[in-house]
Coordinates of C-alpha atoms and ligand atoms in Angstrom, one line a residue:
Chain A
M1205 CA 40.4 17.3 2.5
K1206 CA 37.0 18.8 1.5
T1207 CA 35.2 20.6 4.2
V1208 CA 31.3 20.5 4.0
Y1209 CA 29.6 23.2 6.0
C1210 CA 26.1 22.4 7.1
S1211 CA 23.3 23.3 9.4
I1212 CA 20.9 21.0 11.2
H1213 CA 17.3 22.0 11.3
G1214 CA 15.2 20.2 14.0
F1215 CA 17.2 18.8 17.0
G1216 CA 14.8 16.1 17.9
A1217 CA 15.2 12.2 17.6
I1218 CA 16.5 12.5 14.1
G1219 CA 18.5 15.8 14.4
Q1220 CA 20.3 14.4 17.5
G1221 CA 20.8 11.1 15.7
V1222 CA 22.5 13.0 12.9
A1223 CA 24.8 14.7 15.4
E1224 CA 25.6 11.4 16.9
V1225 CA 26.3 9.6 13.6
L1226 CA 28.6 12.7 12.4
L1227 CA 30.5 12.4 15.7
R1228 CA 30.7 8.6 15.3
K1229 CA 31.8 8.6 11.8
K1230 CA 34.2 11.6 11.9
E1231 CA 37.2 9.3 11.1
Y1232 CA 35.5 7.4 8.5
L1233 CA 34.5 10.6 6.7
E1234 CA 37.9 11.8 6.9
S1235 CA 39.1 8.8 5.2
L1236 CA 36.8 9.6 2.4
G1237 CA 38.4 13.0 2.3
L1238 CA 35.4 14.7 3.9
E1239 CA 35.4 16.9 7.1
V1240 CA 31.9 18.0 8.1
K1241 CA 31.4 21.1 10.0
V1242 CA 28.1 22.1 11.5
V1243 CA 27.7 25.9 11.6
A1244 CA 24.4 25.9 13.1
V1245 CA 21.8 23.7 15.1
V1246 CA 18.3 24.9 15.2
D1247 CA 15.4 23.8 17.5
S1248 CA 12.0 25.3 18.2
K1249 CA 13.5 27.7 20.6
G1250 CA 16.3 29.1 18.7
A1251 CA 19.8 28.2 17.6
T1252 CA 23.5 27.7 18.2
V1253 CA 25.4 29.4 15.6
N1254 CA 29.2 29.3 14.8
P1255 CA 30.5 29.8 11.2
E1256 CA 33.7 27.9 12.3
G1257 CA 31.6 24.8 13.5
V1258 CA 29.8 24.2 16.7
D1259 CA 30.8 21.4 19.1
L1260 CA 28.3 18.7 18.4
A1261 CA 29.0 16.9 21.7
D1262 CA 28.3 20.0 23.6
C1263 CA 24.9 20.6 21.6
L1264 CA 24.0 17.0 22.5
A1265 CA 24.6 17.7 26.2
R1266 CA 22.8 21.0 26.3
K1267 CA 19.8 19.5 24.6
R1268 CA 19.5 16.8 27.2
T1269 CA 20.1 19.1 30.2
A1270 CA 18.5 22.3 29.3
G1271 CA 15.9 20.9 26.8
T1272 CA 17.2 23.2 23.9
V1273 CA 20.3 24.0 22.1
A1274 CA 19.2 27.8 21.6
L1275 CA 21.8 30.2 22.6
E1276 CA 20.3 33.0 20.3
S1277 CA 16.8 33.4 18.8
I1278 CA 17.3 33.4 15.1
S1279 CA 15.2 31.4 12.9
G1280 CA 16.4 28.5 10.5
V1281 CA 15.5 30.6 7.5
E1282 CA 17.6 33.5 8.7
I1283 CA 20.6 31.3 9.3
I1284 CA 20.3 29.8 6.0
Q1285 CA 20.2 33.3 4.3
S1286 CA 22.9 34.9 6.5
V1287 CA 25.4 32.2 7.5
D1288 CA 27.6 30.9 4.6
H1289 CA 27.4 27.1 4.2
D1290 CA 26.9 24.2 1.8
L1291 CA 24.3 21.9 3.2
V1292 CA 21.0 22.2 5.0
I1293 CA 20.0 19.0 7.0
E1294 CA 16.3 19.3 7.4
T1295 CA 14.6 17.2 10.2
T1296 CA 11.8 19.6 11.5
P1297 CA 8.4 17.9 12.0
T1298 CA 6.3 16.6 9.1
N1299 CA 3.5 18.9 8.2
I1300 CA 1.5 17.7 5.3
R1301 CA -0.9 20.6 5.1
T1302 CA 1.3 23.5 4.9
G1303 CA 4.8 21.9 4.4
G1304 CA 5.6 23.7 7.7
V1305 CA 9.0 25.3 8.6
G1306 CA 10.5 22.5 6.5
L1307 CA 9.3 23.8 3.3
Q1308 CA 10.5 27.3 4.1
N1309 CA 13.9 26.1 5.1
M1310 CA 14.2 24.0 1.7
L1311 CA 13.1 26.9 -0.5
A1312 CA 15.5 29.3 1.3
A1313 CA 18.3 26.9 1.0
F1314 CA 17.8 26.3 -2.9
Q1315 CA 17.4 30.1 -3.3
T1316 CA 20.8 30.5 -1.7
G1317 CA 22.3 27.9 -3.7
K1318 CA 22.6 25.2 -0.9
D1319 CA 22.0 21.5 -1.0
V1320 CA 19.3 19.8 1.1
I1321 CA 19.2 16.5 2.8
T1322 CA 15.9 15.6 4.7
S1323 CA 14.1 13.2 6.6
N1324 CA 10.9 15.5 6.5
K1325 CA 8.1 14.1 4.2
G1326 CA 5.8 17.1 4.5
P1327 CA 7.3 19.4 1.9
L1328 CA 7.9 16.6 -0.5
T1329 CA 4.4 15.3 -0.2
L1330 CA 2.9 18.8 -0.9
K1331 CA 5.2 20.5 -3.3
Y1332 CA 7.5 17.9 -5.0
R1333 CA 7.6 19.4 -8.3
E1334 CA 8.2 23.1 -7.1
L1335 CA 11.0 22.0 -4.9
M1336 CA 12.7 19.8 -7.6
E1337 CA 12.5 22.7 -10.2
T1338 CA 13.9 25.3 -7.6
A1339 CA 16.7 22.9 -6.6
K1340 CA 17.5 22.3 -10.3
A1341 CA 17.5 25.9 -11.2
A1342 CA 19.9 26.6 -8.3
G1343 CA 22.1 23.6 -9.1
S1344 CA 21.6 22.3 -5.7
H1345 CA 21.4 18.8 -4.7
F1346 CA 18.2 17.5 -3.1
R1347 CA 18.2 14.1 -1.3
F1348 CA 15.6 12.5 0.9
E1349 CA 16.4 8.8 1.3
A1350 CA 15.4 9.0 4.9
T1351 CA 11.8 10.1 4.2
V1352 CA 10.7 6.5 3.1
G1353 CA 11.4 3.5 5.1
G1354 CA 14.1 5.1 7.5
S1355 CA 17.2 3.2 7.3
M1356 CA 15.8 1.0 4.5
P1357 CA 17.2 2.0 1.1
I1358 CA 14.5 2.5 -1.4
I1359 CA 14.8 5.6 -3.4
N1360 CA 18.6 5.4 -3.9
L1361 CA 18.1 1.6 -4.6
A1362 CA 15.5 2.1 -7.4
N1363 CA 17.1 5.2 -9.0
E1364 CA 20.7 4.6 -8.6
V1365 CA 21.6 1.0 -7.6
L1366 CA 19.2 -0.3 -10.1
A1367 CA 19.9 2.4 -12.7
G1368 CA 18.9 1.2 -16.2
N1369 CA 16.1 -0.8 -15.1
K1370 CA 12.5 0.3 -15.6
I1371 CA 10.7 0.1 -12.3
K1372 CA 7.3 -1.5 -12.8
S1373 CA 5.9 -1.2 -9.3
I1374 CA 6.9 -0.9 -5.5
K1375 CA 4.9 -2.7 -2.8
G1376 CA 5.5 -2.8 0.7
I1377 CA 5.0 -2.1 4.3
L1378 CA 6.1 1.6 4.9
N1379 CA 4.8 2.2 8.4
G1380 CA 6.4 0.4 11.4
T1381 CA 3.6 1.5 13.9
C1382 CA 0.8 -0.1 11.8
N1383 CA 3.1 -3.2 11.2
Y1384 CA 3.7 -3.5 15.1
I1385 CA 0.0 -3.1 15.8
L1386 CA -1.1 -5.8 13.5
T1387 CA 1.7 -8.2 14.4
R1388 CA 0.7 -7.8 18.1
M1389 CA -3.1 -8.1 17.6
L1390 CA -2.4 -11.5 15.9
E1391 CA 0.0 -12.7 18.8
E1392 CA -2.0 -11.6 21.7
R1393 CA -5.5 -12.1 20.0
A1394 CA -6.1 -8.5 21.4
S1395 CA -8.3 -5.7 20.1
Y1396 CA -7.0 -2.9 18.0
N1397 CA -7.5 -0.5 20.9
D1398 CA -5.7 -2.6 23.4
I1399 CA -2.6 -2.9 21.1
L1400 CA -2.8 0.8 20.3
A1401 CA -2.6 1.6 24.0
E1402 CA 0.4 -0.7 24.3
S1403 CA 2.2 0.8 21.4
M1404 CA 1.7 4.3 22.9
Q1405 CA 3.1 3.2 26.2
L1406 CA 6.1 1.8 24.3
G1407 CA 6.6 5.0 22.3
I1408 CA 6.0 3.0 19.0
A1409 CA 2.8 5.0 18.3
E1410 CA 2.3 8.7 18.9
T1411 CA -0.2 10.2 21.2
D1412 CA -2.2 11.3 18.1
P1413 CA -1.8 8.0 16.0
T1414 CA -4.1 9.2 13.2
Y1415 CA -1.4 9.9 10.8
D1416 CA -0.1 6.5 11.0
V1417 CA -3.1 4.1 11.6
E1418 CA -5.2 5.9 8.9
G1419 CA -2.7 5.1 6.4
I1420 CA -1.7 8.7 5.8
D1421 CA 1.9 8.3 6.5
T1422 CA 2.1 5.3 4.0
A1423 CA 0.3 7.3 1.4
C1424 CA 2.7 10.2 1.8
K1425 CA 5.7 7.9 1.3
L1426 CA 4.0 6.5 -1.8
V1427 CA 3.7 10.0 -3.1
I1428 CA 7.4 10.6 -2.7
L1429 CA 8.0 7.2 -4.3
A1430 CA 5.7 8.1 -7.2
N1431 CA 7.3 11.4 -7.9
A1432 CA 10.9 10.5 -7.2
I1433 CA 10.8 7.1 -8.9
F1434 CA 8.0 6.8 -11.3
G1435 CA 8.3 10.5 -12.5
L1436 CA 4.8 11.4 -11.7
D1437 CA 3.4 14.5 -10.4
V1438 CA 1.0 13.6 -7.6
T1439 CA 0.0 14.7 -4.2
Y1440 CA -1.7 13.1 -1.3
N1441 CA -5.2 13.4 -2.9
D1442 CA -4.2 11.1 -5.7
V1443 CA -3.9 8.1 -3.4
D1444 CA -6.6 5.6 -2.4
V1445 CA -6.1 5.2 1.3
T1446 CA -7.7 2.8 3.8
G1447 CA -6.1 2.4 7.4
I1448 CA -6.0 -0.4 9.9
T1449 CA -8.5 0.9 12.3
K1450 CA -11.2 -1.6 11.5
V1451 CA -9.0 -4.7 11.4
T1452 CA -10.2 -7.2 14.1
P1453 CA -8.3 -9.9 15.9
E1454 CA -10.7 -12.4 14.4
A1455 CA -10.1 -11.5 10.9
L1456 CA -6.3 -11.9 11.6
E1457 CA -6.8 -15.2 13.0
M1458 CA -9.1 -16.5 10.4
A1459 CA -6.6 -15.3 7.9
Y1460 CA -3.7 -16.9 9.8
E1461 CA -5.5 -20.3 9.9
R1462 CA -5.5 -20.2 6.2
G1463 CA -1.8 -19.2 5.9
H1464 CA -2.1 -15.4 5.6
V1465 CA -1.3 -12.5 7.7
I1466 CA -3.0 -9.0 7.3
K1467 CA -0.7 -6.1 6.6
L1468 CA -1.1 -2.4 5.7
I1469 CA 0.4 -2.6 2.2
G1470 CA 1.3 0.5 0.1
E1471 CA 1.5 0.0 -3.6
V1472 CA 2.6 2.4 -6.4
S1473 CA 3.0 2.1 -10.0
K1474 CA 2.4 4.5 -12.8
E1475 CA -1.1 3.4 -13.1
R1476 CA -2.2 3.4 -9.3
I1477 CA -1.3 4.5 -5.9
H1478 CA -3.1 2.5 -3.3
V1479 CA -2.9 1.9 0.5
A1480 CA -5.0 -0.8 2.2
P1481 CA -4.9 -3.8 4.4
R1482 CA -4.0 -6.8 2.5
L1483 CA -3.8 -10.4 2.9
V1484 CA -0.2 -11.6 2.5
P1485 CA 0.9 -15.3 2.4
I1486 CA 2.9 -16.2 5.6
N1487 CA 5.9 -17.1 3.6
H1488 CA 5.8 -14.1 1.3
P1489 CA 8.8 -11.9 1.4
L1490 CA 6.6 -9.0 2.4
A1491 CA 5.3 -10.8 5.5
V1492 CA 7.8 -9.3 8.1
G1493 CA 6.7 -8.7 11.6
G1494 CA 7.2 -6.2 14.4
T1495 CA 8.0 -2.7 13.4
L1496 CA 10.2 -3.6 10.4
N1497 CA 9.5 -2.1 7.0
V1498 CA 9.8 -3.9 3.8
A1499 CA 9.5 -3.2 0.1
S1500 CA 9.6 -5.2 -3.0
V1501 CA 10.8 -3.5 -6.2
E1502 CA 9.3 -5.1 -9.3
T1503 CA 12.0 -4.3 -12.0
E1504 CA 12.2 -4.8 -15.8
L1505 CA 15.5 -6.6 -15.9
A1506 CA 16.4 -7.6 -12.4
G1507 CA 13.0 -9.2 -11.3
E1508 CA 11.8 -8.6 -7.9
I1509 CA 14.0 -7.3 -5.4
T1510 CA 12.9 -7.0 -1.8
V1511 CA 14.6 -4.8 0.9
T1512 CA 13.6 -4.7 4.6
G1513 CA 14.9 -2.8 7.6
K1514 CA 14.1 -0.6 10.4
G1515 CA 11.7 2.1 9.2
A1516 CA 12.3 4.5 12.3
G1517 CA 14.7 5.1 15.0
P1518 CA 17.3 8.1 15.3
I1519 CA 20.6 6.3 14.4
E1520 CA 18.7 4.3 11.7
T1521 CA 17.4 7.3 10.0
A1522 CA 20.5 9.2 10.4
S1523 CA 22.2 6.5 8.5
A1524 CA 20.2 7.2 5.4
I1525 CA 21.0 10.9 5.9
L1526 CA 24.8 10.0 6.2
S1527 CA 24.5 8.1 2.9
D1528 CA 22.9 10.8 1.2
L1529 CA 25.6 13.2 2.5
I1530 CA 28.3 10.8 1.2
A1531 CA 26.6 10.5 -2.2
I1532 CA 26.8 14.2 -2.8
Y1533 CA 30.1 15.0 -1.4
G1534 CA 32.1 11.8 -1.3
N1535 CA 34.5 11.8 -4.2
Chain B
M51 CA -21.4 -32.8 -12.6
R52 CA -21.5 -29.1 -13.5
V53 CA -21.8 -28.2 -17.1
S54 CA -21.7 -25.2 -19.2
M55 CA -23.6 -25.0 -22.4
D56 CA -23.2 -22.3 -25.0
I57 CA -26.5 -22.4 -27.1
E58 CA -28.0 -20.0 -29.8
L59 CA -31.6 -19.1 -29.8
K60 CA -33.7 -17.8 -32.8
D61 CA -34.7 -14.3 -32.2
V62 CA -38.3 -15.0 -31.9
P63 CA -40.6 -15.2 -28.8
G64 CA -40.9 -18.6 -26.9
Q65 CA -37.4 -19.8 -27.6
M66 CA -36.0 -19.6 -24.0
L67 CA -38.9 -22.0 -22.9
L68 CA -38.0 -24.5 -25.6
A69 CA -34.4 -24.2 -24.2
L70 CA -35.5 -24.9 -20.8
Q71 CA -38.0 -27.6 -21.3
P72 CA -35.5 -30.3 -21.9
L73 CA -33.6 -29.3 -18.8
S74 CA -36.5 -29.9 -16.5
E75 CA -37.5 -33.0 -18.3
Y76 CA -34.0 -34.6 -17.5
K77 CA -33.9 -33.3 -14.1
A78 CA -31.0 -31.1 -14.8
N79 CA -30.5 -28.5 -12.1
L80 CA -30.4 -24.9 -13.8
I81 CA -27.9 -22.8 -12.0
T82 CA -27.4 -19.6 -14.3
V83 CA -28.6 -18.4 -17.5
V84 CA -26.4 -15.7 -18.9
H85 CA -28.4 -14.1 -21.7
H86 CA -26.7 -11.6 -24.0
H87 CA -29.9 -9.7 -25.2
Q88 CA -27.8 -7.4 -27.1
K89 CA -25.6 -9.7 -28.9
R90 CA -26.2 -11.4 -32.2
T91 CA -24.3 -14.1 -33.8
P92 CA -23.4 -13.8 -37.5
R93 CA -26.5 -16.2 -37.8
K94 CA -28.7 -13.6 -36.3
T95 CA -29.2 -15.9 -33.3
V96 CA -28.9 -14.8 -29.7
P97 CA -26.1 -16.5 -27.7
V98 CA -26.9 -17.8 -24.4
K99 CA -24.7 -19.7 -21.8
L100 CA -26.5 -22.2 -19.5
I101 CA -24.7 -23.5 -16.5
L102 CA -26.4 -26.6 -15.1
E103 CA -25.9 -29.5 -12.7
T104 CA -26.7 -32.9 -14.0
R105 CA -25.8 -36.5 -14.1
P106 CA -23.0 -36.9 -16.8
E107 CA -25.1 -39.7 -18.7
S108 CA -28.0 -37.0 -19.2
I109 CA -25.7 -34.7 -21.1
E110 CA -25.9 -36.3 -24.6
T111 CA -29.7 -36.7 -24.3
I112 CA -30.3 -33.1 -23.2
K113 CA -28.2 -32.0 -26.1
A114 CA -30.1 -34.0 -28.6
K115 CA -33.4 -32.9 -27.1
L116 CA -32.4 -29.2 -27.6
E117 CA -31.5 -29.7 -31.1
E118 CA -34.7 -31.4 -31.8
N119 CA -36.3 -28.2 -30.5
G120 CA -34.3 -26.2 -33.3
I121 CA -31.7 -25.0 -30.8
R122 CA -28.3 -24.9 -31.8
V123 CA -25.7 -26.3 -29.2
V124 CA -22.3 -24.7 -29.9
R125 CA -20.3 -26.1 -27.1
V126 CA -20.7 -28.2 -23.9
G127 CA -18.1 -28.5 -21.3
E128 CA -17.4 -29.3 -17.8
H129 CA -17.7 -26.2 -15.9
R130 CA -14.5 -26.1 -13.9
F131 CA -13.5 -23.3 -11.3
R132 CA -9.8 -22.7 -12.0
E133 CA -9.4 -19.5 -9.9
S134 CA -9.8 -19.3 -6.1
I135 CA -9.1 -16.6 -3.5
N136 CA -9.7 -15.8 0.1
V137 CA -11.3 -12.4 0.8
V138 CA -11.9 -10.9 4.5
L139 CA -14.8 -8.7 5.2
I140 CA -14.9 -6.7 8.3
G141 CA -17.9 -4.7 9.5
H142 CA -21.5 -5.4 10.3
V143 CA -21.2 -8.3 7.9
V144 CA -24.3 -10.3 9.2
H145 CA -26.9 -7.9 10.0
T146 CA -26.4 -6.0 6.7
G147 CA -27.1 -9.3 5.0
I148 CA -24.2 -11.6 4.0
Q149 CA -26.6 -14.0 2.3
D150 CA -27.5 -11.3 -0.1
T151 CA -23.9 -10.8 -0.9
I152 CA -23.2 -14.4 -1.3
D153 CA -26.3 -14.8 -3.7
E154 CA -25.2 -12.0 -5.8
I155 CA -21.9 -13.6 -6.4
D156 CA -23.5 -17.1 -6.8
R157 CA -26.0 -15.9 -9.4
T158 CA -23.2 -14.9 -11.8
G159 CA -22.8 -18.5 -12.5
F160 CA -18.9 -17.9 -13.2
A161 CA -18.1 -17.5 -9.5
E162 CA -19.2 -18.9 -6.2
V163 CA -18.6 -18.5 -2.6
V164 CA -17.5 -22.0 -1.5
D165 CA -16.6 -21.4 2.1
L166 CA -17.3 -18.9 4.7
S167 CA -16.1 -18.3 8.2
L168 CA -17.8 -16.0 10.4
S169 CA -16.8 -14.4 13.7
M170 CA -19.3 -12.3 15.8
P171 CA -17.7 -11.4 19.1
G172 CA -20.6 -9.4 20.3
I173 CA -23.3 -6.8 19.8
N174 CA -22.0 -3.5 18.6
M175 CA -18.6 -5.1 17.8
L176 CA -17.2 -5.5 14.4
S177 CA -17.8 -8.9 12.7
S178 CA -15.4 -10.6 10.6
A179 CA -15.8 -13.0 7.7
L180 CA -13.5 -15.0 5.7
M181 CA -15.0 -16.0 2.3
K182 CA -13.4 -18.3 -0.2
I183 CA -14.5 -17.4 -3.9
D184 CA -13.9 -19.8 -6.7
A185 CA -14.4 -18.6 -10.2
V186 CA -14.0 -20.0 -13.8
G187 CA -11.2 -17.8 -14.9
K188 CA -9.2 -14.7 -13.8
E189 CA -11.6 -12.1 -15.5
D190 CA -14.5 -13.8 -13.9
L191 CA -12.8 -13.3 -10.5
Q192 CA -12.2 -9.8 -11.1
K193 CA -15.9 -9.4 -11.9
A194 CA -16.9 -11.3 -8.7
L195 CA -14.6 -9.0 -6.8
A196 CA -16.2 -6.0 -8.5
I197 CA -19.5 -7.1 -7.2
L198 CA -18.1 -7.6 -3.7
K199 CA -16.5 -4.2 -3.6
E200 CA -19.6 -2.5 -4.5
V201 CA -21.6 -4.5 -1.8
S202 CA -18.8 -3.5 0.6
T203 CA -18.8 0.0 -0.1
K204 CA -22.6 0.3 0.2
K205 CA -22.5 -1.6 3.4
D206 CA -19.5 0.0 4.8
L207 CA -17.5 -3.1 5.2
L208 CA -13.8 -3.3 5.0
M209 CA -12.7 -5.6 2.3
V210 CA -9.3 -7.1 2.6
L211 CA -8.0 -8.7 -0.6
P212 CA -5.1 -10.7 -1.3
I213 CA -1.8 -8.8 -2.2
D214 CA -1.4 -10.3 -5.6
I215 CA -4.9 -9.3 -6.6
Q216 CA -5.5 -5.9 -8.5
A217 CA -7.4 -4.0 -5.7
Ligands
NAP702 N1 11.5 9.5 14.2 C1 11.8 8.7 13.3 O1 12.1 7.6 13.3 C2 11.7 9.2 11.9 C3 12.0 8.4 10.8 C4 11.9 8.9 9.4 C5 11.5 10.3 9.2 N2 11.2 11.0 10.2 C6 10.8 12.5 10.1 O2 12.1 13.3 10.5 C7 11.6 14.6 11.1 C8 12.0 14.7 12.4 O3 11.4 13.6 13.2 P1 11.8 13.5 14.8 O4 11.2 12.1 15.2 O5 13.1 13.9 15.0 O6 10.8 14.6 15.4 P2 10.8 15.3 16.7 O7 11.7 14.5 17.7 O8 9.5 15.8 17.1 O9 11.9 16.5 16.5 C9 11.5 17.7 15.8 C10 12.4 18.7 16.0 O10 12.1 20.1 15.2 C11 12.2 21.0 16.0 N3 11.4 22.1 15.7 C12 10.0 22.1 15.6 N4 9.6 23.3 15.1 C13 10.6 24.0 14.8 C14 10.9 25.2 14.0 N5 9.9 26.1 13.7 N6 12.1 25.4 13.8 C15 13.1 24.7 14.1 N7 13.0 23.6 14.8 C16 11.7 23.2 15.1 C17 11.8 20.6 17.5 O11 12.3 21.5 18.4 P3 12.2 21.3 20.0 O12 13.2 20.1 20.3 O13 12.4 22.6 20.6 O14 10.7 20.8 20.1 C18 12.5 19.2 17.5 O15 13.9 19.4 17.9 C19 10.0 14.5 11.0 O16 9.7 15.1 9.6 C20 9.7 13.1 10.8 O17 8.5 12.7 10.2 C21 11.3 10.6 11.6

C-alpha cells in the first residue's frame, strides 16, 4: 500500500466535494494500492492540521456547523512549507488578476517538491509558463483537469487518451451559466435580465455574474487549453472575447425558426483563440442545453471527438481531481 | 437571368462607355461593375467583370455588339450563388441604417442579402435582425462578412456568425 499525504486548500464547494469523494472512494483507492491521508484542510479562517491525517468526516461536519474548519490560524503556504506531505490539492477562489492565494500555494508546493492538483484557473491563466517551469525543475507533477469543463475530460483526453494525434482545434461550450441562460431565454422567450435573475436565484449564476456572462471564464479556460494542449504561451489578453449580454430572445427565436440555436462558443487552435455567441445548427453535436458543457476536439487521425458533461458541481469537479490523483499515484 | 461577363477594355479613355452602351440598348440591367484599375492583362488591356440581369436570348446579341465595339469578351457565364449563410445582428440595427449595410453587400456583385427578418421589441430596446446572405463562392462570402464585420464594429452591433465560419 502506498500512502499519499496531501493537503486541501480551500474548503468551499469543491474542497468539500473532494473530501466527500475521498471518503466515498476509500476502498476503491485501496484496491489500487493507494491510501490517501489528508494532513491539513485550509479555509479562509485558518486550518486543521494533523501530520498523521485529519478526520475528513469530522472536518465536513465542523464546516457545516461552525462555518469553518479552522482550529489554528496558520496559512496554506506555512503548511506547505512546514508539514511534510506529497500533494497539494488547490481549490481556493479563482483570481485572474493576481493569481490569488492559489498562485502562492502552487509556487510554494513546487518549491518544496510537492505535486499539485487544482481546480483553480487563476494561476494557470496568468502564469502558466512559470508554473510549468517551476514544477518541472522540482520534478513535481502538476495536473488541472478540473479547471476546464468540470467533470468533462478534455485536457487529459487530448494529451493522454488521444496521444499521438495532432490536435487541430477545440470548440465548445465551456461555461454552464451562459448555456443555462441562453437555453432558458429561448424556452421562455424571456429577456436576458429576467433569466439572469432566475439563474441567480437558483445559484447557477453568481451574484456578480460578469466573469461568466462577459465570456471571461470561457476565455480563461481557452487560455489553459491553448497552453496545455497547443503548446502556446498565451494569457487572457490574447483572447478575442464577446459575451452574451446583448443576446435577445427575438434573435434566439429567429435563429431557432431557421434551425439554429445561439451558444457562447469558445474556440482554440494554434492560430486563434476566440469567444463569441455563435449560431449552432440544432442537430449539431455542440447544441447541448441546460448547464451542460461540451467540447469537440478536431484531431489529425481520429477525426472529430465530442465530449459533453457537467461543467460544474462539487462532486463532478472532485471527480476530475480524483482522476488526476489516480493518474499521478495509481500504479 | 443573372449573368457574369469578363471583358477586357483597351487602356484608353471612353472604353467603359462603349462597353455599357450595348447593355442599355438591349435592356440588360447592370448590377455591378468590378473594374480592376490597377490590373493589366498580358495584352495590356484592363480586365472588368460585369454582372447583369438580362433575358437569356439577349446574351449572344450583347456579346456580339460588345465585340463590334472592339471589346474582348473573355467569358460569359450564369452567375450563380453557391454559398449561403445566416447571420444575426443585434443592436440598434434599424436606426443605424440597415439599408446601408444591405446596399454595401449587394454592391459587391458577388454577394447579396436575400432575406431579412427584423424584430424591434420597442424603443430603447435592442433590435435583432437575421440576414441571409448568398455569395458566389466561399471567398466572396468571407469578403461579404468582412464588410458586415466592419459595419457591425462601427455601429456597435453584435454579429452572431455560424459556428463553421471563420469569425
Ligand atoms: N464550483 C464549481 O463547480 C467549480 C468547477 C470548476 C472549478 N472551480 C474552481 O474551483 C475553485 C473553488 O471553487 P468553489 O466553488 O469551491 O469556491 P468556494 O465555494 O467559494 O470555496 C472557496 C474556498 O476557498 C477558501 N479560501 C478563500 N480564501 C482563502 C485563503 N486565503 N486561504 C485559504 N482558503 C481560502 C474559502 O474559505 P471560506 O470557506 O472560509 O470562505 C472557501 O472554503 C475556484 O477556483 C473555482 O473557480 C469551481
